[in-house]
PDB file of C-alpha atoms in Angstrom:
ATOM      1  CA  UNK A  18       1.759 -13.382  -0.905  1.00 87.00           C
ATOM      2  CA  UNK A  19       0.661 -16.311  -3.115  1.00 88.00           C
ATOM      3  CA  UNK A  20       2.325 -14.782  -6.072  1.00 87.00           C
ATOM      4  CA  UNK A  21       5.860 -14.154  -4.679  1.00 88.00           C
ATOM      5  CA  UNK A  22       5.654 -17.258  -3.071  1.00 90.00           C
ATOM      6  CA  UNK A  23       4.787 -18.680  -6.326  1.00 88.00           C
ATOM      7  CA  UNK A  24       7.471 -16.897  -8.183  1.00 89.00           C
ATOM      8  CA  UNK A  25      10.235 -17.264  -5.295  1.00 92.00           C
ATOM      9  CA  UNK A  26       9.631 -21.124  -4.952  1.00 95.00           C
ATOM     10  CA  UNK A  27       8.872 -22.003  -8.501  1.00 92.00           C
ATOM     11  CA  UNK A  28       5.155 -23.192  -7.374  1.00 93.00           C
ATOM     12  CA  UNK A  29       3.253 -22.065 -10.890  1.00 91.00           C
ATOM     13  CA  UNK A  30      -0.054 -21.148  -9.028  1.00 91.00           C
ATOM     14  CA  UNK A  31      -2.760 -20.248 -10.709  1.00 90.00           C
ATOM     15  CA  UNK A  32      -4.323 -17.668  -8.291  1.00 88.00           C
ATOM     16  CA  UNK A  33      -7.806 -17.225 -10.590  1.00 86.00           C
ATOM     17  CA  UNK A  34      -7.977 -21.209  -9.775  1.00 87.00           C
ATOM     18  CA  UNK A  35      -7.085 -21.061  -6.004  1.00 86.00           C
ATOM     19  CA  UNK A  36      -9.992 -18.238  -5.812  1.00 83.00           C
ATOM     20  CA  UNK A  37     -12.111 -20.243  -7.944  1.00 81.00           C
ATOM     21  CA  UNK A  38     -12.094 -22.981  -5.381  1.00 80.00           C
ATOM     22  CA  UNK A  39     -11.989 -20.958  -2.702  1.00 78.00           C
ATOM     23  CA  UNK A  40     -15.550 -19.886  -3.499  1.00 73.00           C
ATOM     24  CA  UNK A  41     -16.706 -23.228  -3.213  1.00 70.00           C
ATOM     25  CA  UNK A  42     -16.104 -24.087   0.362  1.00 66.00           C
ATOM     26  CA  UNK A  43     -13.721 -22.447   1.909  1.00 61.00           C
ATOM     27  CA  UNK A  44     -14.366 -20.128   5.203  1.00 63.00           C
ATOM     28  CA  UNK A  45     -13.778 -16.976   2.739  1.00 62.00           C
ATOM     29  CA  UNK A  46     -16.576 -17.451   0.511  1.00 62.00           C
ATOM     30  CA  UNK A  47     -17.382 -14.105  -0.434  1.00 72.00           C
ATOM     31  CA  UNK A  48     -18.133 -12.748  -3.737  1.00 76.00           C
ATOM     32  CA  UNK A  49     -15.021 -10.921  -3.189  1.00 82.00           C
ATOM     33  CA  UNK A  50     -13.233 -14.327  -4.769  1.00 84.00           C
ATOM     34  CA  UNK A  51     -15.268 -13.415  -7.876  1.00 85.00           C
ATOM     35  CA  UNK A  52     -13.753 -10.498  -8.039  1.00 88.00           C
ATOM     36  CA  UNK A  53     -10.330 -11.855  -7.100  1.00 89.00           C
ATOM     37  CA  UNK A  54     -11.121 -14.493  -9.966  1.00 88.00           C
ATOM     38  CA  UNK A  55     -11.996 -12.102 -12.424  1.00 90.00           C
ATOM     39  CA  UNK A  56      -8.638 -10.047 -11.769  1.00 92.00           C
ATOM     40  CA  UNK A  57      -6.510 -13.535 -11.950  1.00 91.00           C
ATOM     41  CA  UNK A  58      -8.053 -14.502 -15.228  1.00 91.00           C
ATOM     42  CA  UNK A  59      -7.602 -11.040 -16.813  1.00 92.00           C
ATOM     43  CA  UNK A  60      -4.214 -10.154 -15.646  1.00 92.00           C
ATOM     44  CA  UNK A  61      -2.452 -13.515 -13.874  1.00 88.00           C
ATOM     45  CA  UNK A  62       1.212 -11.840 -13.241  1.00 87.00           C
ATOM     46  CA  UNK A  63      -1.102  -9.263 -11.454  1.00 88.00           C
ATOM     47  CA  UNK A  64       1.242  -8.381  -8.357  1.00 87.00           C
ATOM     48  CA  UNK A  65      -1.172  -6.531  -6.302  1.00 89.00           C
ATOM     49  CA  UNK A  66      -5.294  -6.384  -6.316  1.00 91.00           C
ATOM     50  CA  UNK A  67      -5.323  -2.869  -6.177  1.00 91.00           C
ATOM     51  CA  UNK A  68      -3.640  -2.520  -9.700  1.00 90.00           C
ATOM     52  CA  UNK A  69      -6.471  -4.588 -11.010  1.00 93.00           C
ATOM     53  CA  UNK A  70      -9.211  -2.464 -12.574  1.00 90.00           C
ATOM     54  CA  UNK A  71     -12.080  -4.251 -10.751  1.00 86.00           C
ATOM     55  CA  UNK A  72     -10.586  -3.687  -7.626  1.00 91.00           C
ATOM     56  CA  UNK A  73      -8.908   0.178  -8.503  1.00 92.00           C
ATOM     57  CA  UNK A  74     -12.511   1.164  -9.391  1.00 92.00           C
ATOM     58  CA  UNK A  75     -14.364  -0.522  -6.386  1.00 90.00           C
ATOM     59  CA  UNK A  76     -11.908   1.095  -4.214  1.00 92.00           C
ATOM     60  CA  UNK A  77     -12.220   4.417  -5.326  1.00 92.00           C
ATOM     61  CA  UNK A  78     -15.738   4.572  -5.322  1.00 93.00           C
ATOM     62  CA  UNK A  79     -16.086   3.289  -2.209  1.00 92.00           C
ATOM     63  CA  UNK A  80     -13.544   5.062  -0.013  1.00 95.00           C
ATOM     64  CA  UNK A  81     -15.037   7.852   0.813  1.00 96.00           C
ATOM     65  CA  UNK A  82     -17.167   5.271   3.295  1.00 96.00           C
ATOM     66  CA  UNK A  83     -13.857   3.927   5.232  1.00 95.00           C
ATOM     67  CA  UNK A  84     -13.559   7.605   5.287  1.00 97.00           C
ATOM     68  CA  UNK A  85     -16.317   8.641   7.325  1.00 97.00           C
ATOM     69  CA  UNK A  86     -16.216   5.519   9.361  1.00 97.00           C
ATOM     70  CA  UNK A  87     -12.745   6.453  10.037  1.00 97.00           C
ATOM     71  CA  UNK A  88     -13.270  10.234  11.426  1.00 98.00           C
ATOM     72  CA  UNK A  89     -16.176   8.914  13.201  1.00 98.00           C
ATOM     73  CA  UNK A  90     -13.969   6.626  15.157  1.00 97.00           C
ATOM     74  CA  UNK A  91     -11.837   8.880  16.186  1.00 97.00           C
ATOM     75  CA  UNK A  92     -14.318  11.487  16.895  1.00 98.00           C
ATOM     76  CA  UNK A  93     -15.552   9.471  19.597  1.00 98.00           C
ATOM     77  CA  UNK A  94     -12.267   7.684  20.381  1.00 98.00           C
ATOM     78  CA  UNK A  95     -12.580   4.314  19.264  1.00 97.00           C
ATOM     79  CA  UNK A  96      -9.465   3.160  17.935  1.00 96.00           C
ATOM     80  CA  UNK A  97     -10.044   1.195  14.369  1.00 97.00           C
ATOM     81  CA  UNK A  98      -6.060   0.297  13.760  1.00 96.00           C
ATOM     82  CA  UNK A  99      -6.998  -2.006  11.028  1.00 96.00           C
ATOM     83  CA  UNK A 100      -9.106   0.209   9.018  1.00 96.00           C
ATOM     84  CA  UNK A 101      -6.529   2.847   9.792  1.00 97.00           C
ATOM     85  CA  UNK A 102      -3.840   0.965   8.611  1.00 95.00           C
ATOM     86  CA  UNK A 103      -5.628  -0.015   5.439  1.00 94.00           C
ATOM     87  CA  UNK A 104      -6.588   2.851   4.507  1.00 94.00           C
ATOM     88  CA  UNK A 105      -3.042   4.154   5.121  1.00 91.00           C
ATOM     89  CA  UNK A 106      -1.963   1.059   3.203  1.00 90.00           C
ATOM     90  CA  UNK A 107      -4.318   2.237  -0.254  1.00 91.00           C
ATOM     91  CA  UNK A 108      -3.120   5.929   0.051  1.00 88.00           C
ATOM     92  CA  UNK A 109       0.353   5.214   0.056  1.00 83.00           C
ATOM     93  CA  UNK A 110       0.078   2.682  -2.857  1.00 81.00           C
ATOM     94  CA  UNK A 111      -2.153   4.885  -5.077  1.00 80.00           C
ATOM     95  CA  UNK A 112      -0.150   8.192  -4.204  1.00 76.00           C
ATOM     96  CA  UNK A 113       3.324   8.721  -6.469  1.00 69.00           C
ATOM     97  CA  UNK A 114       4.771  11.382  -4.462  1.00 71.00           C
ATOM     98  CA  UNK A 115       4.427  11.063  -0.373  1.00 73.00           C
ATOM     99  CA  UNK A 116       5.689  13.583   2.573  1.00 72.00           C
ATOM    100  CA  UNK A 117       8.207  11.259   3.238  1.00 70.00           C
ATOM    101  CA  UNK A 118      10.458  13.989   3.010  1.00 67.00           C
ATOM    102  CA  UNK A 119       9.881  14.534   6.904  1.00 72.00           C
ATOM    103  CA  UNK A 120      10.999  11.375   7.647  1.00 77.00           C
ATOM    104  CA  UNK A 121      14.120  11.932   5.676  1.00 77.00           C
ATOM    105  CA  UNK A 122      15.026  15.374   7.319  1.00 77.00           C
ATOM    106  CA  UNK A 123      14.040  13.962  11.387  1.00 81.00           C
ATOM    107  CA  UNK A 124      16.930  10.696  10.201  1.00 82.00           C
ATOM    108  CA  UNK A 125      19.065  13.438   8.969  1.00 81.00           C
ATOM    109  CA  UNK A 126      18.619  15.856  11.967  1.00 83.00           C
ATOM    110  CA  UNK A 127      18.977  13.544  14.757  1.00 84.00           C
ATOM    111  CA  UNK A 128      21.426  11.146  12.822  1.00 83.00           C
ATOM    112  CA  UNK A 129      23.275  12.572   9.776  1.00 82.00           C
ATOM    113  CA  UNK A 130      21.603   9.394   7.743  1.00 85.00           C
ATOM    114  CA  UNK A 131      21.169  12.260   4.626  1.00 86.00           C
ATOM    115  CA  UNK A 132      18.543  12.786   2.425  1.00 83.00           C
ATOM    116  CA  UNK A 133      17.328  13.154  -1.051  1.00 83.00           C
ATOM    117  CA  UNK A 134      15.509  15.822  -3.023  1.00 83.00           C
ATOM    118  CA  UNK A 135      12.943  16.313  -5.507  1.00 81.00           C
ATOM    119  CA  UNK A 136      14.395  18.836  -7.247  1.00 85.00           C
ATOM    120  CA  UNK A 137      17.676  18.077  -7.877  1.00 88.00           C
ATOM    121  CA  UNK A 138      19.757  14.752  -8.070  1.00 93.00           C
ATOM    122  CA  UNK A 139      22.221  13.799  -5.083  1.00 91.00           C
ATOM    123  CA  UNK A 140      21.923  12.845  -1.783  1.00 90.00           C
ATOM    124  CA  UNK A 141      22.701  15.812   0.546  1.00 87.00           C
ATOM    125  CA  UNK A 142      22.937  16.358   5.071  1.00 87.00           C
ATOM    126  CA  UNK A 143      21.920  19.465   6.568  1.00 88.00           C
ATOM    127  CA  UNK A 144      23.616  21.049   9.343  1.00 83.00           C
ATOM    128  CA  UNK A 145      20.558  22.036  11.213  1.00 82.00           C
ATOM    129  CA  UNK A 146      21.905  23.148  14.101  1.00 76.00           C
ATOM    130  CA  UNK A 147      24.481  26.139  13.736  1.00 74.00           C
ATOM    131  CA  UNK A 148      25.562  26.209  16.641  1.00 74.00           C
ATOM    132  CA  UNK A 149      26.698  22.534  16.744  1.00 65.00           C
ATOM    133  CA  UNK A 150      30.148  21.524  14.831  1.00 59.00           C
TER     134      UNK A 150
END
């Protein structure tokens, strides 16, 4: 959000320096911010953390834990919406191809809104129901 709003309003923040003093003294203070840091100094256009290498890597190797903590949850029905949503958040943003295609035909079905395709160019409605005009 810091780097839109940067961007949008002119600002010129340096986000490596914000998370530099962040470490210092602010309620954060996590090595995370080194992290954070790191990825600022490398790359500071960086538009999102998980396109940084430090934190693609991290997260990679350490999903498999929100995972598990996830299924347990649910196993026993304790709802974790946060962890659900961010793990929802990291599969749709490391994914290049999504089922969204449901989505797509339930607009279409219930609201002619149309739809694309994969495997041809166009955007195309179904009649789904024959028996409706």
């Amino acid at each position: 959000m810091l780097q839109v709003a940067s961007k949008t309003y002119a600002y010129d923040l340096k986000l490596e320096n914000i998370a530099k003093i962040w470490r210092g003294g602010c309620i954060i203070r996590s090595s995370l911010l080194e992290d954070i840091y790191s990825a600022f100094s490398k790359q500071p256009d960086l538009s999102n953390l998980l396109l940084s290498e430090v934190f693609s890597k991290k997260l990679m190797q350490s999903q498999n834990g929100i995972r598990k903590t996830i299924r347990a949850g649910v196993e026993i029905g304790i709802p974790l919406p946060a962890m659900m949503s961010a793990l929802a958040y990291y599969d749709s943003y490391r994914s290049g191809w999504l089922p969204a295609n449901l989505l797509q035909a339930q607009r279409d079905y219930f609201g002619a809104h149309t739809y694309e395709r994969n495997d041809r160019e166009g955007i195309f409605h179904t009649h789904w129901n024959p028996t409706e005009k």
